[in-house]
XYZ file of C-alpha atoms in Angstrom:
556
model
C 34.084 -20.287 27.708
C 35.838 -18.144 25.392
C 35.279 -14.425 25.660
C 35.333 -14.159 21.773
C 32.246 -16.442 21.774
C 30.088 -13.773 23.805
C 31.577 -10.855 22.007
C 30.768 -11.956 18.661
C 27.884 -13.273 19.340
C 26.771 -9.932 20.801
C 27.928 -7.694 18.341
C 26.417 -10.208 15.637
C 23.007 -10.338 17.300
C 23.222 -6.060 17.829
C 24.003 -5.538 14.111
C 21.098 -7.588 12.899
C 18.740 -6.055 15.232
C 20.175 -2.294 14.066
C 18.274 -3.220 10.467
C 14.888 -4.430 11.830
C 15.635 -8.399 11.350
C 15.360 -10.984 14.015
C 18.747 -11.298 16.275
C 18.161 -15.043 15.919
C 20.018 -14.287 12.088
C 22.688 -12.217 14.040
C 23.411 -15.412 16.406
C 23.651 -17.809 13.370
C 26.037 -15.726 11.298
C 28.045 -15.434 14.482
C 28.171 -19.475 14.853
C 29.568 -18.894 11.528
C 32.479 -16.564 12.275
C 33.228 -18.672 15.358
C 34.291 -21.761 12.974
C 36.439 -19.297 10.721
C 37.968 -18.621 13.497
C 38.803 -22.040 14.823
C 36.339 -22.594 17.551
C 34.044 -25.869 16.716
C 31.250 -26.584 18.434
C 33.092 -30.794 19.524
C 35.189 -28.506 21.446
C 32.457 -26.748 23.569
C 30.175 -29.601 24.889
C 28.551 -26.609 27.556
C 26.900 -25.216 24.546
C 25.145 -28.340 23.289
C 23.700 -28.757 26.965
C 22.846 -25.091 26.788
C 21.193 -25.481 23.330
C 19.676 -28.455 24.440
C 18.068 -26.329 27.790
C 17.176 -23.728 25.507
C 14.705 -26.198 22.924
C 13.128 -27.607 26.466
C 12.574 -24.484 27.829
C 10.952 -23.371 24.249
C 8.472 -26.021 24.450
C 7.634 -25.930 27.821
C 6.957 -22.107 27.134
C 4.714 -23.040 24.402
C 2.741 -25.071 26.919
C 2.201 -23.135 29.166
C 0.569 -20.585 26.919
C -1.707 -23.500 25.179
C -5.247 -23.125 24.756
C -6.221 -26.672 24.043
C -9.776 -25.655 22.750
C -8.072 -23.061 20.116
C -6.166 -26.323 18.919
C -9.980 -27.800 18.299
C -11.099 -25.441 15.866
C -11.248 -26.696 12.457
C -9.049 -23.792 10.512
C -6.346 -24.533 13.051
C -6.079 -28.341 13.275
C -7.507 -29.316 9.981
C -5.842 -26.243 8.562
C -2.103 -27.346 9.764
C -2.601 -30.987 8.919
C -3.624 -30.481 5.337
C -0.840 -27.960 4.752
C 1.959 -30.121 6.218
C 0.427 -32.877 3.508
C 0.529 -30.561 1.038
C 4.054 -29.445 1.809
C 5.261 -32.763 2.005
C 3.388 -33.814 -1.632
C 5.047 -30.317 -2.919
C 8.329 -30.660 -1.914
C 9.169 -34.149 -2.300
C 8.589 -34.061 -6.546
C 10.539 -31.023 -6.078
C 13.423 -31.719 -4.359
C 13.269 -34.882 -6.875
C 13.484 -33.250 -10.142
C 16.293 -30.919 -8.586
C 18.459 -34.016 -8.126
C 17.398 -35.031 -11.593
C 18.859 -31.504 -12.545
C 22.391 -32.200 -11.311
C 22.100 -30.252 -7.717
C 24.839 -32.704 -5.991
C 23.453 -32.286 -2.455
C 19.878 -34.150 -3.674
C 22.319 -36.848 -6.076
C 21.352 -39.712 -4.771
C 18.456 -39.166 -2.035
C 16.281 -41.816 -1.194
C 12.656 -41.466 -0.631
C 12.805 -41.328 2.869
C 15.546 -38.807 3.095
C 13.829 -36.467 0.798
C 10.528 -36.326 3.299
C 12.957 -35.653 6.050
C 13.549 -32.299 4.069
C 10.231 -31.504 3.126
C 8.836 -32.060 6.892
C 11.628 -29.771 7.668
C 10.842 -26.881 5.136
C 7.170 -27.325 6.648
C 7.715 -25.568 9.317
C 6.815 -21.454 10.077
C 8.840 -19.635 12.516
C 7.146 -19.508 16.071
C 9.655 -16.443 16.605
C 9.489 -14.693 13.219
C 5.595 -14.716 13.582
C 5.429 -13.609 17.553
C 7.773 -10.749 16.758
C 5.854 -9.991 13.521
C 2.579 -9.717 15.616
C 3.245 -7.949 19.069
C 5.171 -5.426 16.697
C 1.927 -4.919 14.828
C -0.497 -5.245 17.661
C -2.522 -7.991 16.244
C -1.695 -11.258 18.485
C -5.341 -10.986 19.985
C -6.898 -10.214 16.065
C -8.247 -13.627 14.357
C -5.233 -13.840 12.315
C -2.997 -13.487 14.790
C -4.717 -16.150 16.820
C -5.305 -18.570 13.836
C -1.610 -18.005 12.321
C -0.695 -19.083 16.707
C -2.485 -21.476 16.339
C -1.325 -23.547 13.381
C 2.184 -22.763 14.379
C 1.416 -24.781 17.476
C -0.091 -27.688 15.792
C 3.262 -27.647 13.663
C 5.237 -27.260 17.119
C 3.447 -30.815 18.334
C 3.914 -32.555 14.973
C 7.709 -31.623 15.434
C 7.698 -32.935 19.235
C 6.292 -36.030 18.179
C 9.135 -36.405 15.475
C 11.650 -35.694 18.374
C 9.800 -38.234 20.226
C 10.047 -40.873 18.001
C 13.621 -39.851 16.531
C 14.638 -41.114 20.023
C 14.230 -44.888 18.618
C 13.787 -46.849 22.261
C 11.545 -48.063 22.968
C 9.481 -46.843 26.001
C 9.758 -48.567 29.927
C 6.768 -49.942 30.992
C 6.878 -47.300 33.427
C 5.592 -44.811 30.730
C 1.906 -45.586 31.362
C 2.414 -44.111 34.950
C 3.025 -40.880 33.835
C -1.167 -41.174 32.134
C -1.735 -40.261 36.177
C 0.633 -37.241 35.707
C -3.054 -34.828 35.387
C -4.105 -36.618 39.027
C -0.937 -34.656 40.693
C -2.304 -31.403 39.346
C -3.996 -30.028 42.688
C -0.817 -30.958 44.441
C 1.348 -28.968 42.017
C -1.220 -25.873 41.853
C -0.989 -25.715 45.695
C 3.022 -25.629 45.179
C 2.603 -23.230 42.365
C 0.209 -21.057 44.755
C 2.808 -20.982 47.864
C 6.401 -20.192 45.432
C 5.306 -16.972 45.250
C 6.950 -14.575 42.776
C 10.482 -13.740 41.666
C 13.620 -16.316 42.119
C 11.525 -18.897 43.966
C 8.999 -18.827 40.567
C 11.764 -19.094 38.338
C 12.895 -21.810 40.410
C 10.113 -23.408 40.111
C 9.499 -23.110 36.711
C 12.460 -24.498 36.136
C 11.727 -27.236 38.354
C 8.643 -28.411 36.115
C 10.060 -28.185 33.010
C 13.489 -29.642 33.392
C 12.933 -32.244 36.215
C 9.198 -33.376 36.392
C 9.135 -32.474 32.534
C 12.329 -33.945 30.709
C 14.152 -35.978 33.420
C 10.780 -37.800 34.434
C 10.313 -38.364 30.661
C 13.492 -39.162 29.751
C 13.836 -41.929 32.665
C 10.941 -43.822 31.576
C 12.287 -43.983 27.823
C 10.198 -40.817 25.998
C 11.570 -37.173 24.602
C 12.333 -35.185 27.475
C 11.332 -32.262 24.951
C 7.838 -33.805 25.109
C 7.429 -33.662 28.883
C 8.313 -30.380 29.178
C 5.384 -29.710 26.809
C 2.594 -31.542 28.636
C 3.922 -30.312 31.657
C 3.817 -26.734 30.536
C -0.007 -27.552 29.060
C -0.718 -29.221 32.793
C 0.175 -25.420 34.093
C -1.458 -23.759 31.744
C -4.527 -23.302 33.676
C -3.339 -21.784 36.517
C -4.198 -18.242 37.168
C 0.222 -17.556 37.562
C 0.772 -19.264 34.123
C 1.259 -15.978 32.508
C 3.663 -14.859 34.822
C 5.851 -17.813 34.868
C 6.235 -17.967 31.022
C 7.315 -13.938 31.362
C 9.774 -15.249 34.040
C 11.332 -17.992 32.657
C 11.250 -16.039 29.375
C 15.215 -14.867 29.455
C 16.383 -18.072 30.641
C 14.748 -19.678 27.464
C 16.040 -16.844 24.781
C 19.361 -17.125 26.072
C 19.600 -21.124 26.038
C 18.454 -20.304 22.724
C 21.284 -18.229 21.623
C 23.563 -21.039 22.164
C 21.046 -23.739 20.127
C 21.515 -21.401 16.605
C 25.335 -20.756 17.762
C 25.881 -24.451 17.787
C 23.858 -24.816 14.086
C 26.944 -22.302 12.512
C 30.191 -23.961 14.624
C 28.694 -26.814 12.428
C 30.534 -25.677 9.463
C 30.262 -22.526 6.617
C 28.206 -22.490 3.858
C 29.736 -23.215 0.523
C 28.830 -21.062 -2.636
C 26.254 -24.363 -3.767
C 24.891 -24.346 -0.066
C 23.814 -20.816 -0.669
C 22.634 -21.672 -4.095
C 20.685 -24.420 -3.130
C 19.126 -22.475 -0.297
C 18.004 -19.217 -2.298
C 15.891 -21.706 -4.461
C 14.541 -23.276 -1.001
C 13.898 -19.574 -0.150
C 12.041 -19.117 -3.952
C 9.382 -21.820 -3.446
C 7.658 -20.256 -0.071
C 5.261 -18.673 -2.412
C 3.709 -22.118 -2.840
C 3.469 -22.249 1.346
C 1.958 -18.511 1.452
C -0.669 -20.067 -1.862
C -1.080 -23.132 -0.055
C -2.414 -21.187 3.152
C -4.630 -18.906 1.548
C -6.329 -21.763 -0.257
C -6.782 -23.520 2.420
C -8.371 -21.321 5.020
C -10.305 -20.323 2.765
C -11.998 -23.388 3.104
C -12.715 -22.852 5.862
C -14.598 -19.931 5.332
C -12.246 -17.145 6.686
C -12.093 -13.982 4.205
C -9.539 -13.558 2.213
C -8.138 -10.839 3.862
C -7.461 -12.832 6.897
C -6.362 -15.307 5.257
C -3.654 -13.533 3.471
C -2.277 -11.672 6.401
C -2.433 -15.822 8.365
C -0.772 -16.802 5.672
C 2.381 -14.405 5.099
C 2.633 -14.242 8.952
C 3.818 -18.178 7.764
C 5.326 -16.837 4.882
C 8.911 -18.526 6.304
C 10.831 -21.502 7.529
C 11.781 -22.207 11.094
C 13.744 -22.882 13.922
C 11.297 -26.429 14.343
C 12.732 -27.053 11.059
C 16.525 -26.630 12.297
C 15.891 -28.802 15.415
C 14.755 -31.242 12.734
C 17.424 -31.158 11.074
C 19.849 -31.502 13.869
C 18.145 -34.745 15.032
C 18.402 -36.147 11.498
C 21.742 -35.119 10.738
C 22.924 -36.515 14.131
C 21.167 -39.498 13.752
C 23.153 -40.028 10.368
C 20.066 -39.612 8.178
C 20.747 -36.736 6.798
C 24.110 -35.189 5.421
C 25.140 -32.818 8.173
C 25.587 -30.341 5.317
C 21.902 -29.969 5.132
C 21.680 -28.525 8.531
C 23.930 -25.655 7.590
C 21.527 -25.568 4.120
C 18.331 -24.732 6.070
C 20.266 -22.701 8.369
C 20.600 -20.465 5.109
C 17.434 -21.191 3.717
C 15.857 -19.891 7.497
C 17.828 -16.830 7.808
C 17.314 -15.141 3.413
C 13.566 -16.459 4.340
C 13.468 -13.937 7.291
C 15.160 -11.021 5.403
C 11.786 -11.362 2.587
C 9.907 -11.674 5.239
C 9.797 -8.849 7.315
C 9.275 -6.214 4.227
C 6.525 -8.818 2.779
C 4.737 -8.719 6.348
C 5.397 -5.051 6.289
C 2.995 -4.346 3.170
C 0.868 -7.375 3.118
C -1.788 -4.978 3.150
C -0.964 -2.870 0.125
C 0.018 -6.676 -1.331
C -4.388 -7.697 -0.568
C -5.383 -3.567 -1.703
C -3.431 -4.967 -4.979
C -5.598 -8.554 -5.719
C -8.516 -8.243 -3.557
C -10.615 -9.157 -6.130
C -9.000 -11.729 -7.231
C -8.537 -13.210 -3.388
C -12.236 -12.102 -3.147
C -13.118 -15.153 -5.585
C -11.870 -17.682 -3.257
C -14.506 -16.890 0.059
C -16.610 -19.437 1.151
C -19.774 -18.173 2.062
C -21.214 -17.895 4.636
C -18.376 -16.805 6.244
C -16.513 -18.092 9.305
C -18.590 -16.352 12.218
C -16.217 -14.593 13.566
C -15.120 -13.249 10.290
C -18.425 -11.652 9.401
C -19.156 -8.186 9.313
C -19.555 -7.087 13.241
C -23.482 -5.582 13.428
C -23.728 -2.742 16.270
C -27.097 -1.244 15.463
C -27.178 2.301 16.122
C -25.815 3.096 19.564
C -25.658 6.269 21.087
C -22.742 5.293 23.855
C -19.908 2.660 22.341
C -17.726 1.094 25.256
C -14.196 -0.616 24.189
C -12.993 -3.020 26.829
C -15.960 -4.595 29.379
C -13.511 -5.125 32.272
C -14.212 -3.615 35.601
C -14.303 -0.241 34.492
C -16.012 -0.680 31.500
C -18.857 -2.643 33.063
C -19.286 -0.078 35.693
C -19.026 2.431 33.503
C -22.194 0.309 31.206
C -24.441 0.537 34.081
C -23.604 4.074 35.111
C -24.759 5.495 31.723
C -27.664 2.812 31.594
C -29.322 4.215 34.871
C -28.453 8.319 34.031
C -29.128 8.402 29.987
C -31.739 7.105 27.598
C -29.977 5.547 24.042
C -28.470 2.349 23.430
C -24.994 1.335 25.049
C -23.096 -1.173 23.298
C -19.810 -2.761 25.080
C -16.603 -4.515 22.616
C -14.968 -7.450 24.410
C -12.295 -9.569 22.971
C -12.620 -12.086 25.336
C -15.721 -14.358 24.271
C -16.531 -15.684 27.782
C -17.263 -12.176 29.201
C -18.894 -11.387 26.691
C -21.051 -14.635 27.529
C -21.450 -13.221 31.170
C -22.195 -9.432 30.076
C -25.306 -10.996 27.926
C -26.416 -13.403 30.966
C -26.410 -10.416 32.658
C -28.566 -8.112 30.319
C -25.637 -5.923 28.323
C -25.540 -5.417 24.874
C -21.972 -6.732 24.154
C -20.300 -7.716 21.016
C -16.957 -9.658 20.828
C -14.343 -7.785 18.886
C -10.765 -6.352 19.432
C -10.242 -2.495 19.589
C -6.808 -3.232 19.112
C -6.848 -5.316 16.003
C -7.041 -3.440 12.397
C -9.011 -6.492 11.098
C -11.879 -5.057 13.873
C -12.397 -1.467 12.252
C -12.502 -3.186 9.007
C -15.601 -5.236 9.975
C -17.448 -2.528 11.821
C -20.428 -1.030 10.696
C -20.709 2.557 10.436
C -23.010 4.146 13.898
C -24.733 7.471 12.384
C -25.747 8.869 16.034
C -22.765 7.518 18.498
C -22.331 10.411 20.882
C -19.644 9.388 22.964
C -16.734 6.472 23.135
C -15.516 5.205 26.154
C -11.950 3.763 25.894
C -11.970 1.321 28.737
C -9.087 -1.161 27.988
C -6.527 -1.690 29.914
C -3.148 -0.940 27.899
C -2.382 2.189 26.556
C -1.262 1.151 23.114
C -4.154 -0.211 22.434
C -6.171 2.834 23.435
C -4.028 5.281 20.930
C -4.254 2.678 18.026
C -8.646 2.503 18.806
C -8.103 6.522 18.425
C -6.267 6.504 15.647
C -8.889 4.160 13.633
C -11.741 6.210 15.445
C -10.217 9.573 13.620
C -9.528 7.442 9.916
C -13.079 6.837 10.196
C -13.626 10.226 10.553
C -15.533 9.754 13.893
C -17.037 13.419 15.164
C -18.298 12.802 18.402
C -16.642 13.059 21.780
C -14.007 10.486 23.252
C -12.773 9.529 26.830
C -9.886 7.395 28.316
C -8.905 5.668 31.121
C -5.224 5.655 31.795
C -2.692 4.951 34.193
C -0.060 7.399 33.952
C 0.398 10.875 33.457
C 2.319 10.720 30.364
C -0.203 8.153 28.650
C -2.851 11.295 29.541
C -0.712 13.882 27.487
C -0.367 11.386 24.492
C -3.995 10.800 24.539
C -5.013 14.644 24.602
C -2.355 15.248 21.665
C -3.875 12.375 19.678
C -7.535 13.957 19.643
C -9.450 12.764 23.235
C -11.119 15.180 25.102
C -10.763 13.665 28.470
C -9.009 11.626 30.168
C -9.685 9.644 33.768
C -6.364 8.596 35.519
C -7.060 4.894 37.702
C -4.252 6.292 40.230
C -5.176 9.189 41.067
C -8.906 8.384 40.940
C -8.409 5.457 43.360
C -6.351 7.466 45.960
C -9.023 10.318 45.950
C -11.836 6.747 46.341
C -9.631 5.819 49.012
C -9.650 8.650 51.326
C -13.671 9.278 50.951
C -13.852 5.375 51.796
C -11.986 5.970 55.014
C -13.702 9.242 55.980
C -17.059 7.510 55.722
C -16.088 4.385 57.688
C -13.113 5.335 59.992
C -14.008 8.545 60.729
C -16.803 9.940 63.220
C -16.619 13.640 62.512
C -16.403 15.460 58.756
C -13.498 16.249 57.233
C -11.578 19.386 57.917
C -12.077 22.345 55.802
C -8.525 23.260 53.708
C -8.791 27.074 53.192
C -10.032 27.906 49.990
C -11.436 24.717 49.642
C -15.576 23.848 48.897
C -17.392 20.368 50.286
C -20.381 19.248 49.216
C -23.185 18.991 51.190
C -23.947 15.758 52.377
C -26.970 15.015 51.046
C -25.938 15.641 47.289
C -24.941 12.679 45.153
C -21.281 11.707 44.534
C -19.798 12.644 41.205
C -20.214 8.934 38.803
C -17.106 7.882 37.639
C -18.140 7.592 33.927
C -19.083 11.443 34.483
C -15.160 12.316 35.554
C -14.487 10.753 32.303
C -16.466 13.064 29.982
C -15.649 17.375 30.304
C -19.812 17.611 28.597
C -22.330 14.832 30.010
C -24.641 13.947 27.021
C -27.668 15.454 27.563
């Protein structure tokens, strides 16, 4: 391969990146300065096979992290259908009347061709949206997950294009693969015994690319499409996670060479650009569309504004589209290098627009206001916490613990926040007072009702971010009471401290010093040996509570 090709495509992707955009832009503008410069992508058949790796390895990705019953829920499934009907009712008459108005790359355009187009412009940018929310904290937040989840309902509409783009008809041998879900046990076993680094990477690989898109392929279907059920068939096991963070390089570097190959395609001309600024001018009607429609289904507006210009773009689905049209000969291949545009001016709006979406809702909230549906979506509602006198954010290990410590040593009501609804099912089963919500979600703070006689707030979740940002809205709400962290390193202590908590509890340090007493009291026959200077307990006092390390003044 030509060195220029990784230079460029580097320096491209590093310039982008310098100005807060996606690098994905960077990698198509360098596709572009590779053709000026000679280099076409006939002449480099590695980086179709590459680029062809790299859409697999998306979608098998995508599986993996699939929660089947958050593709169930009616704002998600409903929500994406209705829009991509919309879209398609939209931009058909549009793309119409443009041809009418002498735009020579519609002249012409037959029915069929012009719902190619509008399927494509459907589309929101899986990356663009990812990027948007793990920047902002919010991919747990009900936006977050309802914006994730239409974007994967749009992901399986496009696989099922792919799928039947391929035009054969499928061997007979395709009904086998219906007692693909019977191999499962056998394939968790394998999963359980590859054990971590290279060997799960090569296994990973191994699912997507040969019991995924080779089996697939063989018997006559989209090898795109196997990879996906064979990433949803994973998704289950405990290791899931893992494997999608260790395949994840692999995947965005495949990727690099599926936008390189959309630029060696050609440059734009001055009406290509044209023609793609007024693409770029009619998302408004996609943001509108969104809003309107989850709406209906009962989410406030608010969410439904920041769901909706989190989709505010077009995508790289919309590309692979394209490519498969265009190589099938039913599109121009000019129109490949037309979306290519249309994708990359859509991102530049829409990281500023995503930026002060909030400002943009401060601006017409009561005109969005108008368009609830009452009652509201119930997990939309405002979040009721009664008056408690201990508030506990995360109801993991340490935060149950820490529940039951106060509940047996203090009189007053403890309430617990959990994200996760199924422990928050268990904490009630087992007598807590838990809420769902997410600490590290704006949209959560928002909701909250106001506690007059909270005391003391245990910060019990386990990342560090999202411990500073539950500070941070604890302080805007002008909060006066006392506040206590758990953390794992040192440094995440000092940030704490400087951002207003008055104690922290390190897990380290707390676990060595656990350790030790643990082996004294069952290794050990005789006491342990006094250091000079040092004070022991007597034996028959207590052990210090580890929800009382946490706090400098107990509550009285």
């Amino acid at each position: 391969m030509e060195p220029a090709i990784l230079i460029i495509t580097l320096l491209c992707g590093m310039l982008v990146s310098r100005v807060g955009l996606p690098p994905l832009i960077g990698y198509l503008a360098a596709g572009f300065v590779l053709f000026t410069l000679g280099i076409e992508d006939t002449s480099l058949p590695i980086l179709q096979q590459l680029a062809d790796l790299g859409v697999t390895l998306l979608l098998f990705s995508i599986g993996l992290k699939l929660d089947l019953k958050s593709l169930f829920k009616a704002e998600v499934w409903a929500g994406s259908s209705l829009h991509l009907i919309g879209s398609i009712l939209f931009f058909v008459p549009v793309l119409k009347l443009l041809g009418f108005l002498g735009i020579e790359q519609l002249d012409g355009f037959s029915f069929n061709q012009l719902m190619l187009i509008s399927f494509a412009l459907s589309f929101s940018s899986t990356v663009f949206a990812v990027k948007v929310l793990e920047d902002s904290g919010d991919m747990q937040s009900l936006y977050g997950r309802v914006a994730i989840g239409i974007l994967i309902m749009q992901d399986i509409f496009a696989v099922i294009f792919l799928t039947i783009s391929k035009g054969n008809i499928p061997s007979v041998w395709a009904f086998a693969l219906l007692l693909l879900p019977l191999a499962r046990p056998l394939i968790y076993k394998v999963f359980d015994r590859v054990g971590h680094g290279e060997m799960l990477v090569l296994f990973g690989l191994v699912m997507a690319l040969v019991v995924g898109a080779w089996l697939f392929e063989a018997v006559g279907l989209k090898p795109d499409l196997g990879a996906l059920i064979v990433g949803i068939l994973l998704a289950g096991h405990a290791k899931s996670s893992e494997l999608a963070k260790s395949i994840y390089f692999f995947k965005e570097l495949f990727l690099v060479a599926f936008f390189l190959t959309i630029g060696l395609n050609g440059l734009p001309t001055l009406a290509d650009i044209g023609l793609a600024a007024i693409l770029v001018a009619l998302i408004p009607m996609k943001i509108l569309m969104f809003v309107y429609l989850l709406t209906r289904f009962k989410l406030r507006s608010r969410t439904s504004l920041l769901a909706s210009f989190n989709l505010g773009n077009y995508s790289e689905f919309g590309l692979i589209v394209a490519a498969v049209a265009a190589h099938k000969g039913w599109l121009p291949p000019e129109w490949l290098i037309i979306i290519a545009v249309a994708l990359s001016i859509s991102f530049l709006f829409a990281a500023p627009f995503n930026n002060n979406v909030s400002n943009i809702y401060q601006r017409f909230q009561s005109k969005l206001t108008k368009l609830e549906r009452h009652p509201l979506h119930p997990e939309d509602r405002q979040i009721r916490i009664g008056n408690p006198r201990f508030l506990i954010l995360g109801m993991g290990r340490i935060g149950s613990g820490a529940y039951d410590e106060l509940r047996a040593k203090y009189t007053g009501e403890i309430l617990g926040i959990e994200h996760k609804q199924e422990l928050v099912d268990f904490h009630r089963n087992e007598g807590r007072n838990v809420v769902q919500g997410d600490a590290s979600d704006t949209d959560f703070w928002v909701k909250l009702e106001r506690a007059p006689h909270l005391e003391l707030v245990l910060l019990a979740m386990p990342h560090h971010a999202g411990n500073l940002f539950a500070v941070q809205q604890l302080q805007k709400l002008n909060y006066e009471g006392k506040i206590s962290a758990i953390v794992q390193y040192a440094e995440d202590a000092e940030s704490l401290k400087e951002s207003g908590v008055h104690t922290v509890y390190n897990l380290y340090e707390a676990a060595g010093a656990g350790f030790v007493d643990h082996v004294i009291k069952e290794l050990l026959d005789s006491p342990p040996e006094l250091v000079p200077g040092s004070v022991v307990a007597s034996s028959d006092q207590p052990n210090q509570s580890a929800i009382n390390d946490t706090t400098s003044e107990s509550p009285s």
